[in-house]
PDB file of C-alpha atoms and ligand atoms in Angstrom:
ATOM      1  CA  UNK A  23      85.711  90.264 103.670  1.00  0.00           C
ATOM      2  CA  UNK A  24      86.658  88.323 106.761  1.00  0.00           C
ATOM      3  CA  UNK A  25      85.638  90.064 109.953  1.00  0.00           C
ATOM      4  CA  UNK A  26      87.329  89.638 113.298  1.00  0.00           C
ATOM      5  CA  UNK A  27      85.593  91.351 116.202  1.00  0.00           C
ATOM      6  CA  UNK A  28      87.852  92.431 119.038  1.00  0.00           C
ATOM      7  CA  UNK A  29      86.593  93.581 122.398  1.00  0.00           C
ATOM      8  CA  UNK A  30      88.784  96.669 122.526  1.00  0.00           C
ATOM      9  CA  UNK A  31      91.732  98.515 121.019  1.00  0.00           C
ATOM     10  CA  UNK A  32      94.383  96.337 122.661  1.00  0.00           C
ATOM     11  CA  UNK A  33      92.831  93.114 121.479  1.00  0.00           C
ATOM     12  CA  UNK A  34      92.376  94.581 117.986  1.00  0.00           C
ATOM     13  CA  UNK A  35      96.082  95.480 117.923  1.00  0.00           C
ATOM     14  CA  UNK A  36      97.191  92.057 119.135  1.00  0.00           C
ATOM     15  CA  UNK A  37      95.040  90.163 116.646  1.00  0.00           C
ATOM     16  CA  UNK A  38      96.064  92.324 113.697  1.00  0.00           C
ATOM     17  CA  UNK A  39      99.755  92.112 114.653  1.00  0.00           C
ATOM     18  CA  UNK A  40      99.527  88.326 114.446  1.00  0.00           C
ATOM     19  CA  UNK A  41      98.700  88.621 110.756  1.00  0.00           C
ATOM     20  CA  UNK A  42     101.821  90.682 110.074  1.00  0.00           C
ATOM     21  CA  UNK A  43     103.964  88.429 112.249  1.00  0.00           C
ATOM     22  CA  UNK A  44     102.708  85.328 110.447  1.00  0.00           C
ATOM     23  CA  UNK A  45     103.313  86.975 107.080  1.00  0.00           C
ATOM     24  CA  UNK A  46     106.964  87.816 107.798  1.00  0.00           C
ATOM     25  CA  UNK A  47     107.541  84.417 109.373  1.00  0.00           C
ATOM     26  CA  UNK A  48     106.207  82.579 106.329  1.00  0.00           C
ATOM     27  CA  UNK A  49     107.855  84.944 103.840  1.00  0.00           C
ATOM     28  CA  UNK A  50     110.820  86.823 105.354  1.00  0.00           C
ATOM     29  CA  UNK A  51     111.225  88.888 102.155  1.00  0.00           C
ATOM     30  CA  UNK A  52     107.647  90.178 102.365  1.00  0.00           C
ATOM     31  CA  UNK A  53     106.750  93.623 101.087  1.00  0.00           C
ATOM     32  CA  UNK A  54     104.553  95.389 103.625  1.00  0.00           C
ATOM     33  CA  UNK A  55     102.357  98.360 102.949  1.00  0.00           C
ATOM     34  CA  UNK A  56     102.253 100.353 106.160  1.00  0.00           C
ATOM     35  CA  UNK A  57      99.968 103.092 107.413  1.00  0.00           C
ATOM     36  CA  UNK A  58     100.134 105.996 109.852  1.00  0.00           C
ATOM     37  CA  UNK A  59      97.512 107.478 112.190  1.00  0.00           C
ATOM     38  CA  UNK A  60      96.566 106.635 115.764  1.00  0.00           C
ATOM     39  CA  UNK A  61      95.006 103.262 114.993  1.00  0.00           C
ATOM     40  CA  UNK A  62      98.104 101.242 113.977  1.00  0.00           C
ATOM     41  CA  UNK A  63     100.277 102.350 116.913  1.00  0.00           C
ATOM     42  CA  UNK A  64      99.250  99.428 119.153  1.00  0.00           C
ATOM     43  CA  UNK A  65      99.845  96.971 116.330  1.00  0.00           C
ATOM     44  CA  UNK A  66     103.326  98.417 115.761  1.00  0.00           C
ATOM     45  CA  UNK A  67     104.079  98.069 119.488  1.00  0.00           C
ATOM     46  CA  UNK A  68     103.169  94.384 119.229  1.00  0.00           C
ATOM     47  CA  UNK A  69     105.480  93.906 116.249  1.00  0.00           C
ATOM     48  CA  UNK A  70     108.294  95.676 118.121  1.00  0.00           C
ATOM     49  CA  UNK A  71     107.759  93.333 121.088  1.00  0.00           C
ATOM     50  CA  UNK A  72     107.726  90.190 118.954  1.00  0.00           C
ATOM     51  CA  UNK A  73     110.847  91.380 117.150  1.00  0.00           C
ATOM     52  CA  UNK A  74     112.663  92.128 120.438  1.00  0.00           C
ATOM     53  CA  UNK A  75     111.731  88.667 121.722  1.00  0.00           C
ATOM     54  CA  UNK A  76     113.301  87.144 118.620  1.00  0.00           C
ATOM     55  CA  UNK A  77     110.027  85.677 117.372  1.00  0.00           C
ATOM     56  CA  UNK A  78     110.141  87.526 114.053  1.00  0.00           C
ATOM     57  CA  UNK A  79     112.715  89.377 111.998  1.00  0.00           C
ATOM     58  CA  UNK A  80     112.254  92.141 109.448  1.00  0.00           C
ATOM     59  CA  UNK A  81     115.858  91.880 108.208  1.00  0.00           C
ATOM     60  CA  UNK A  82     114.776  90.773 104.760  1.00  0.00           C
ATOM     61  CA  UNK A  83     111.471  92.649 104.536  1.00  0.00           C
ATOM     62  CA  UNK A  84     110.652  95.765 102.529  1.00  0.00           C
ATOM     63  CA  UNK A  85     108.083  98.391 103.357  1.00  0.00           C
ATOM     64  CA  UNK A  86     106.272 101.099 101.475  1.00  0.00           C
ATOM     65  CA  UNK A  87     103.946 103.564 103.130  1.00  0.00           C
ATOM     66  CA  UNK A  88     100.570 104.727 101.998  1.00  0.00           C
ATOM     67  CA  UNK A  89     101.193 108.435 102.085  1.00  0.00           C
ATOM     68  CA  UNK A  90     103.100 111.532 103.111  1.00  0.00           C
ATOM     69  CA  UNK A  91     102.179 115.184 103.522  1.00  0.00           C
ATOM     70  CA  UNK A  92     103.243 117.214 100.512  1.00  0.00           C
ATOM     71  CA  UNK A  93     105.573 120.123 101.238  1.00  0.00           C
ATOM     72  CA  UNK A  94     106.656 118.739 104.596  1.00  0.00           C
ATOM     73  CA  UNK A  95     110.333 117.912 105.160  1.00  0.00           C
ATOM     74  CA  UNK A  96     110.862 114.379 106.385  1.00  0.00           C
ATOM     75  CA  UNK A  97     112.595 115.555 109.569  1.00  0.00           C
ATOM     76  CA  UNK A  98     109.450 117.513 110.595  1.00  0.00           C
ATOM     77  CA  UNK A  99     108.054 115.804 113.686  1.00  0.00           C
ATOM     78  CA  UNK A 100     104.621 115.390 112.047  1.00  0.00           C
ATOM     79  CA  UNK A 101     105.922 113.913 108.803  1.00  0.00           C
ATOM     80  CA  UNK A 102     104.898 110.331 108.226  1.00  0.00           C
ATOM     81  CA  UNK A 103     108.596 109.550 107.753  1.00  0.00           C
ATOM     82  CA  UNK A 104     109.164 110.683 111.363  1.00  0.00           C
ATOM     83  CA  UNK A 105     106.068 108.815 112.519  1.00  0.00           C
ATOM     84  CA  UNK A 106     107.208 105.513 111.012  1.00  0.00           C
ATOM     85  CA  UNK A 107     110.697 105.842 112.460  1.00  0.00           C
ATOM     86  CA  UNK A 108     109.414 106.820 115.909  1.00  0.00           C
ATOM     87  CA  UNK A 109     106.704 104.166 116.046  1.00  0.00           C
ATOM     88  CA  UNK A 110     108.303 101.241 114.223  1.00  0.00           C
ATOM     89  CA  UNK A 111     111.435 101.390 112.090  1.00  0.00           C
ATOM     90  CA  UNK A 112     113.804 102.642 114.801  1.00  0.00           C
ATOM     91  CA  UNK A 113     112.772  99.785 117.089  1.00  0.00           C
ATOM     92  CA  UNK A 114     112.934  96.747 114.798  1.00  0.00           C
ATOM     93  CA  UNK A 115     115.741  95.100 112.847  1.00  0.00           C
ATOM     94  CA  UNK A 116     114.608  96.336 109.433  1.00  0.00           C
ATOM     95  CA  UNK A 117     117.225  97.799 107.078  1.00  0.00           C
ATOM     96  CA  UNK A 118     116.224 101.494 106.741  1.00  0.00           C
ATOM     97  CA  UNK A 119     117.274 101.265 103.083  1.00  0.00           C
ATOM     98  CA  UNK A 120     114.389  98.816 102.600  1.00  0.00           C
ATOM     99  CA  UNK A 121     111.780 101.291 103.833  1.00  0.00           C
ATOM    100  CA  UNK A 122     110.245 103.939 101.620  1.00  0.00           C
ATOM    101  CA  UNK A 123     107.638 106.661 101.842  1.00  0.00           C
ATOM    102  CA  UNK A 124     106.659 109.159  99.158  1.00  0.00           C
ATOM    103  CA  UNK A 125     109.049 112.120  99.189  1.00  0.00           C
ATOM    104  CA  UNK A 126     106.898 115.015 100.396  1.00  0.00           C
ATOM    105  CA  UNK A 127     109.544 117.530  99.302  1.00  0.00           C
ATOM    106  CA  UNK A 128     109.810 116.356  95.697  1.00  0.00           C
ATOM    107  CA  UNK A 129     109.684 119.394  93.436  1.00  0.00           C
ATOM    108  CA  UNK A 130     107.882 117.476  90.732  1.00  0.00           C
ATOM    109  CA  UNK A 131     105.018 115.713  92.507  1.00  0.00           C
ATOM    110  CA  UNK A 132     103.918 113.817  89.392  1.00  0.00           C
ATOM    111  CA  UNK A 133     107.414 112.468  88.774  1.00  0.00           C
ATOM    112  CA  UNK A 134     107.637 111.400  92.429  1.00  0.00           C
ATOM    113  CA  UNK A 135     104.270 109.608  92.159  1.00  0.00           C
ATOM    114  CA  UNK A 136     105.383 107.732  89.041  1.00  0.00           C
ATOM    115  CA  UNK A 137     108.699 106.807  90.672  1.00  0.00           C
ATOM    116  CA  UNK A 138     106.842 105.547  93.732  1.00  0.00           C
ATOM    117  CA  UNK A 139     104.606 103.275  91.653  1.00  0.00           C
ATOM    118  CA  UNK A 140     107.652 102.012  89.759  1.00  0.00           C
ATOM    119  CA  UNK A 141     109.360 101.241  93.064  1.00  0.00           C
ATOM    120  CA  UNK A 142     106.354  99.239  94.286  1.00  0.00           C
ATOM    121  CA  UNK A 143     106.248  97.369  90.977  1.00  0.00           C
ATOM    122  CA  UNK A 144     109.993  96.647  91.170  1.00  0.00           C
ATOM    123  CA  UNK A 145     109.424  94.993  94.552  1.00  0.00           C
ATOM    124  CA  UNK A 146     106.785  92.754  92.987  1.00  0.00           C
ATOM    125  CA  UNK A 147     103.878  94.576  94.642  1.00  0.00           C
ATOM    126  CA  UNK A 148     102.697  94.569  98.227  1.00  0.00           C
ATOM    127  CA  UNK A 149     102.212  91.238 100.017  1.00  0.00           C
ATOM    128  CA  UNK A 150     100.265  92.587 102.985  1.00  0.00           C
ATOM    129  CA  UNK A 151      98.767  96.061 103.179  1.00  0.00           C
ATOM    130  CA  UNK A 152      97.742  97.633 106.468  1.00  0.00           C
ATOM    131  CA  UNK A 153      94.886 100.134 106.327  1.00  0.00           C
ATOM    132  CA  UNK A 154      93.080 102.396 108.739  1.00  0.00           C
ATOM    133  CA  UNK A 155      90.033 104.360 107.662  1.00  0.00           C
ATOM    134  CA  UNK A 156      89.221 108.060 107.834  1.00  0.00           C
ATOM    135  CA  UNK A 157      85.887 109.416 109.048  1.00  0.00           C
ATOM    136  CA  UNK A 158      85.055 110.286 105.453  1.00  0.00           C
ATOM    137  CA  UNK A 159      85.969 106.783 104.245  1.00  0.00           C
ATOM    138  CA  UNK A 160      89.408 107.661 102.951  1.00  0.00           C
ATOM    139  CA  UNK A 161      92.103 105.007 102.749  1.00  0.00           C
ATOM    140  CA  UNK A 162      95.585 106.379 102.491  1.00  0.00           C
ATOM    141  CA  UNK A 163      94.684 109.948 101.586  1.00  0.00           C
ATOM    142  CA  UNK A 164      92.277 108.889  98.860  1.00  0.00           C
ATOM    143  CA  UNK A 165      89.474 111.249  99.720  1.00  0.00           C
ATOM    144  CA  UNK A 166      85.820 111.014  98.594  1.00  0.00           C
ATOM    145  CA  UNK A 167      85.600 111.868  94.916  1.00  0.00           C
ATOM    146  CA  UNK A 168      83.594 111.194  91.770  1.00  0.00           C
ATOM    147  CA  UNK A 169      86.127 108.603  90.603  1.00  0.00           C
ATOM    148  CA  UNK A 170      88.532 106.093  92.101  1.00  0.00           C
ATOM    149  CA  UNK A 171      92.173 107.092  91.733  1.00  0.00           C
ATOM    150  CA  UNK A 172      94.639 104.764  90.032  1.00  0.00           C
ATOM    151  CA  UNK A 173      98.329 105.238  90.826  1.00  0.00           C
ATOM    152  CA  UNK A 174     100.076 107.307  93.472  1.00  0.00           C
ATOM    153  CA  UNK A 175      98.820 110.873  93.218  1.00  0.00           C
ATOM    154  CA  UNK A 176      98.897 114.289  94.816  1.00  0.00           C
ATOM    155  CA  UNK A 177      95.622 115.078  96.582  1.00  0.00           C
ATOM    156  CA  UNK A 178      93.997 117.988  98.364  1.00  0.00           C
ATOM    157  CA  UNK A 179      92.840 117.021 101.844  1.00  0.00           C
ATOM    158  CA  UNK A 180      89.179 117.465 102.745  1.00  0.00           C
ATOM    159  CA  UNK A 181      88.070 119.741 105.567  1.00  0.00           C
ATOM    160  CA  UNK A 182      87.055 116.623 107.523  1.00  0.00           C
ATOM    161  CA  UNK A 183      90.570 115.192 107.289  1.00  0.00           C
ATOM    162  CA  UNK A 184      92.162 118.531 108.192  1.00  0.00           C
ATOM    163  CA  UNK A 185      89.812 118.702 111.187  1.00  0.00           C
ATOM    164  CA  UNK A 186      90.706 115.138 112.248  1.00  0.00           C
ATOM    165  CA  UNK A 187      94.451 115.698 111.882  1.00  0.00           C
ATOM    166  CA  UNK A 188      94.677 119.119 113.497  1.00  0.00           C
ATOM    167  CA  UNK A 189      95.149 117.380 116.884  1.00  0.00           C
ATOM    168  CA  UNK A 190      98.747 116.753 115.847  1.00  0.00           C
ATOM    169  CA  UNK A 191      99.408 120.421 114.981  1.00  0.00           C
ATOM    170  CA  UNK A 192      99.233 123.758 116.789  1.00  0.00           C
ATOM    171  CA  UNK A 193      96.111 124.630 114.759  1.00  0.00           C
ATOM    172  CA  UNK A 194      94.100 123.527 111.719  1.00  0.00           C
ATOM    173  CA  UNK A 195      95.966 126.194 109.714  1.00  0.00           C
ATOM    174  CA  UNK A 196      99.199 124.284 110.244  1.00  0.00           C
ATOM    175  CA  UNK A 197      97.880 121.039 108.744  1.00  0.00           C
ATOM    176  CA  UNK A 198      99.293 120.654 105.225  1.00  0.00           C
ATOM    177  CA  UNK A 199      96.635 120.951 102.531  1.00  0.00           C
ATOM    178  CA  UNK A 200      98.136 118.424 100.165  1.00  0.00           C
ATOM    179  CA  UNK A 201      99.526 114.922 100.362  1.00  0.00           C
ATOM    180  CA  UNK A 202     101.019 112.256  98.137  1.00  0.00           C
ATOM    181  CA  UNK A 203      99.103 109.019  98.449  1.00  0.00           C
ATOM    182  CA  UNK A 204      99.241 105.570  96.976  1.00  0.00           C
ATOM    183  CA  UNK A 205      96.230 105.229  94.704  1.00  0.00           C
ATOM    184  CA  UNK A 206      93.553 102.584  94.693  1.00  0.00           C
ATOM    185  CA  UNK A 207      95.351 100.512  92.065  1.00  0.00           C
ATOM    186  CA  UNK A 208      98.371  99.699  94.257  1.00  0.00           C
ATOM    187  CA  UNK A 209      96.180  99.260  97.331  1.00  0.00           C
ATOM    188  CA  UNK A 210      93.805  96.922  95.511  1.00  0.00           C
ATOM    189  CA  UNK A 211      96.717  95.009  93.978  1.00  0.00           C
ATOM    190  CA  UNK A 212      98.085  94.114  97.416  1.00  0.00           C
ATOM    191  CA  UNK A 213      97.820  90.361  97.842  1.00  0.00           C
ATOM    192  CA  UNK A 214      96.331  90.661 101.315  1.00  0.00           C
ATOM    193  CA  UNK A 215      94.780  93.622 103.107  1.00  0.00           C
ATOM    194  CA  UNK A 216      94.342  93.964 106.860  1.00  0.00           C
ATOM    195  CA  UNK A 217      92.237  96.899 108.030  1.00  0.00           C
ATOM    196  CA  UNK A 218      92.196  97.997 111.673  1.00  0.00           C
ATOM    197  CA  UNK A 219      89.393 100.176 113.016  1.00  0.00           C
ATOM    198  CA  UNK A 220      88.381 101.151 116.522  1.00  0.00           C
ATOM    199  CA  UNK A 221      85.966 103.525 118.174  1.00  0.00           C
ATOM    200  CA  UNK A 222      82.315 104.470 117.838  1.00  0.00           C
ATOM    201  CA  UNK A 223      83.183 107.489 115.712  1.00  0.00           C
ATOM    202  CA  UNK A 224      84.153 105.068 112.893  1.00  0.00           C
ATOM    203  CA  UNK A 225      81.032 102.864 113.185  1.00  0.00           C
ATOM    204  CA  UNK A 226      78.933 104.633 110.535  1.00  0.00           C
ATOM    205  CA  UNK A 227      81.682 104.910 107.928  1.00  0.00           C
ATOM    206  CA  UNK A 228      82.573 101.255 108.474  1.00  0.00           C
ATOM    207  CA  UNK A 229      78.965 100.319 107.781  1.00  0.00           C
ATOM    208  CA  UNK A 230      78.868 102.564 104.687  1.00  0.00           C
ATOM    209  CA  UNK A 231      82.141 101.054 103.439  1.00  0.00           C
ATOM    210  CA  UNK A 232      81.323  97.382 103.775  1.00  0.00           C
ATOM    211  CA  UNK A 233      77.519  97.252 103.698  1.00  0.00           C
ATOM    212  CA  UNK A 234      76.704 100.125 101.341  1.00  0.00           C
ATOM    213  CA  UNK A 235      77.150 100.601  97.594  1.00  0.00           C
ATOM    214  CA  UNK A 236      80.620 100.643  96.041  1.00  0.00           C
ATOM    215  CA  UNK A 237      81.203 104.290  95.236  1.00  0.00           C
ATOM    216  CA  UNK A 238      84.157 106.707  95.086  1.00  0.00           C
ATOM    217  CA  UNK A 239      82.110 108.914  97.441  1.00  0.00           C
ATOM    218  CA  UNK A 240      83.091 106.293 100.062  1.00  0.00           C
ATOM    219  CA  UNK A 241      86.616 105.372  98.935  1.00  0.00           C
ATOM    220  CA  UNK A 242      86.968 102.349 101.262  1.00  0.00           C
ATOM    221  CA  UNK A 243      83.887 100.751  99.667  1.00  0.00           C
ATOM    222  CA  UNK A 244      86.138  99.559  96.826  1.00  0.00           C
ATOM    223  CA  UNK A 245      87.546  97.021  99.283  1.00  0.00           C
ATOM    224  CA  UNK A 246      84.362  95.005  98.772  1.00  0.00           C
ATOM    225  CA  UNK A 247      85.939  93.964  95.452  1.00  0.00           C
ATOM    226  CA  UNK A 248      89.203  92.724  96.987  1.00  0.00           C
ATOM    227  CA  UNK A 249      89.458  88.956  97.410  1.00  0.00           C
ATOM    228  CA  UNK A 250      91.477  88.937 100.649  1.00  0.00           C
ATOM    229  CA  UNK A 251      90.487  91.650 103.118  1.00  0.00           C
ATOM    230  CA  UNK A 252      90.524  91.010 106.852  1.00  0.00           C
ATOM    231  CA  UNK A 253      88.796  93.640 108.953  1.00  0.00           C
ATOM    232  CA  UNK A 254      89.892  93.648 112.594  1.00  0.00           C
ATOM    233  CA  UNK A 255      87.639  96.031 114.494  1.00  0.00           C
ATOM    234  CA  UNK A 256      86.558  96.604 118.054  1.00  0.00           C
ATOM    235  CA  UNK A 257      82.973  96.329 119.246  1.00  0.00           C
ATOM    236  CA  UNK A 258      82.384 100.081 119.221  1.00  0.00           C
ATOM    237  CA  UNK A 259      83.458 100.372 115.573  1.00  0.00           C
ATOM    238  CA  UNK A 260      81.242  97.418 114.640  1.00  0.00           C
ATOM    239  CA  UNK A 261      78.148  98.681 116.431  1.00  0.00           C
ATOM    240  CA  UNK A 262      76.332 100.048 113.347  1.00  0.00           C
ATOM    241  CA  UNK A 263      77.285  97.066 111.169  1.00  0.00           C
ATOM    242  CA  UNK A 264      76.021  94.647 113.784  1.00  0.00           C
ATOM    243  CA  UNK A 265      72.722  96.434 114.085  1.00  0.00           C
ATOM    244  CA  UNK A 266      71.942  97.337 110.495  1.00  0.00           C
ATOM    245  CA  UNK A 267      73.891  95.154 108.077  1.00  0.00           C
ATOM    246  CA  UNK A 268      71.541  93.167 105.891  1.00  0.00           C
ATOM    247  CA  UNK A 269      73.956  92.371 103.076  1.00  0.00           C
ATOM    248  CA  UNK A 270      75.634  89.339 104.635  1.00  0.00           C
ATOM    249  CA  UNK A 271      76.015  87.366 107.816  1.00  0.00           C
ATOM    250  CA  UNK A 272      79.676  88.187 108.344  1.00  0.00           C
ATOM    251  CA  UNK A 273      79.160  90.897 110.919  1.00  0.00           C
ATOM    252  CA  UNK A 274      76.378  89.323 112.969  1.00  0.00           C
TER     253      UNK A 274
HETATM  254  P1  LIG B 318      93.430 107.400 112.608  1.00  0.00           P
HETATM  255  O1  LIG B 318      93.505 107.722 111.059  1.00  0.00           O
HETATM  256  O2  LIG B 318      93.997 106.019 112.769  1.00  0.00           O
HETATM  257  O3  LIG B 318      94.275 108.435 113.258  1.00  0.00           O
HETATM  258  O4  LIG B 318      91.994 107.451 112.998  1.00  0.00           O
HETATM  259  C1  LIG B 318      93.043 106.782 110.154  1.00  0.00           C
HETATM  260  C2  LIG B 318      93.084 107.356 108.752  1.00  0.00           C
HETATM  261  O5  LIG B 318      92.876 108.567 108.590  1.00  0.00           O
HETATM  262  O6  LIG B 318      93.305 106.582 107.813  1.00  0.00           O
END
């Protein structure tokens, strides 16, 4: 893992955006794996700015997203489809036909998951995958478990995730209980992974993920096995790693 320490959220967003900008510049037909949540919003703003300034184009790029709530129509304001359009796709020159998220309204969730994996395979896999991390170590919606998932699958959200996401809904009861998420296989098969993390509340799980044992109880810990992960994190998120990591010198 390559670690880049940023002083704050804005610097984290700017640094991480440079990776995505460089990727699309070097390979205009890149396949991006995108993520939702609060963390990537600043990065997306940077990409929108660079695109508006004519520095990069997404005309030839494809995107797939990590996940979508299951049972939520895509025009719901809290769907990840709506999120991606509001925070990125509607403001850059990407062809909407080249963007795809799991269909949260698919009647047959398993068939949708298989079709999603086939779509990713037909694109030749993901060139650069963006990840955030949940407080319980989830990536995408791959929650702590006794095994690592493989392909795209339908998951039940943990109480911790429901608690974290209720800020976007009227109450915790309104947070969907299920989601479709890319599995660890497609995430780990991405050629490059860029993870963005900020805030003290993520410091312990970041330490557990990168300095602790590889275990499905901490889903992000599998990233220790990926050959090209760049972690861009602010000082607050790195505070536990900096103090306690003994496994390597990367975070000192
Ligand atoms: P957040 O979510 O960016 O809103 O903290 C991250 C995640 O759950 O993966």
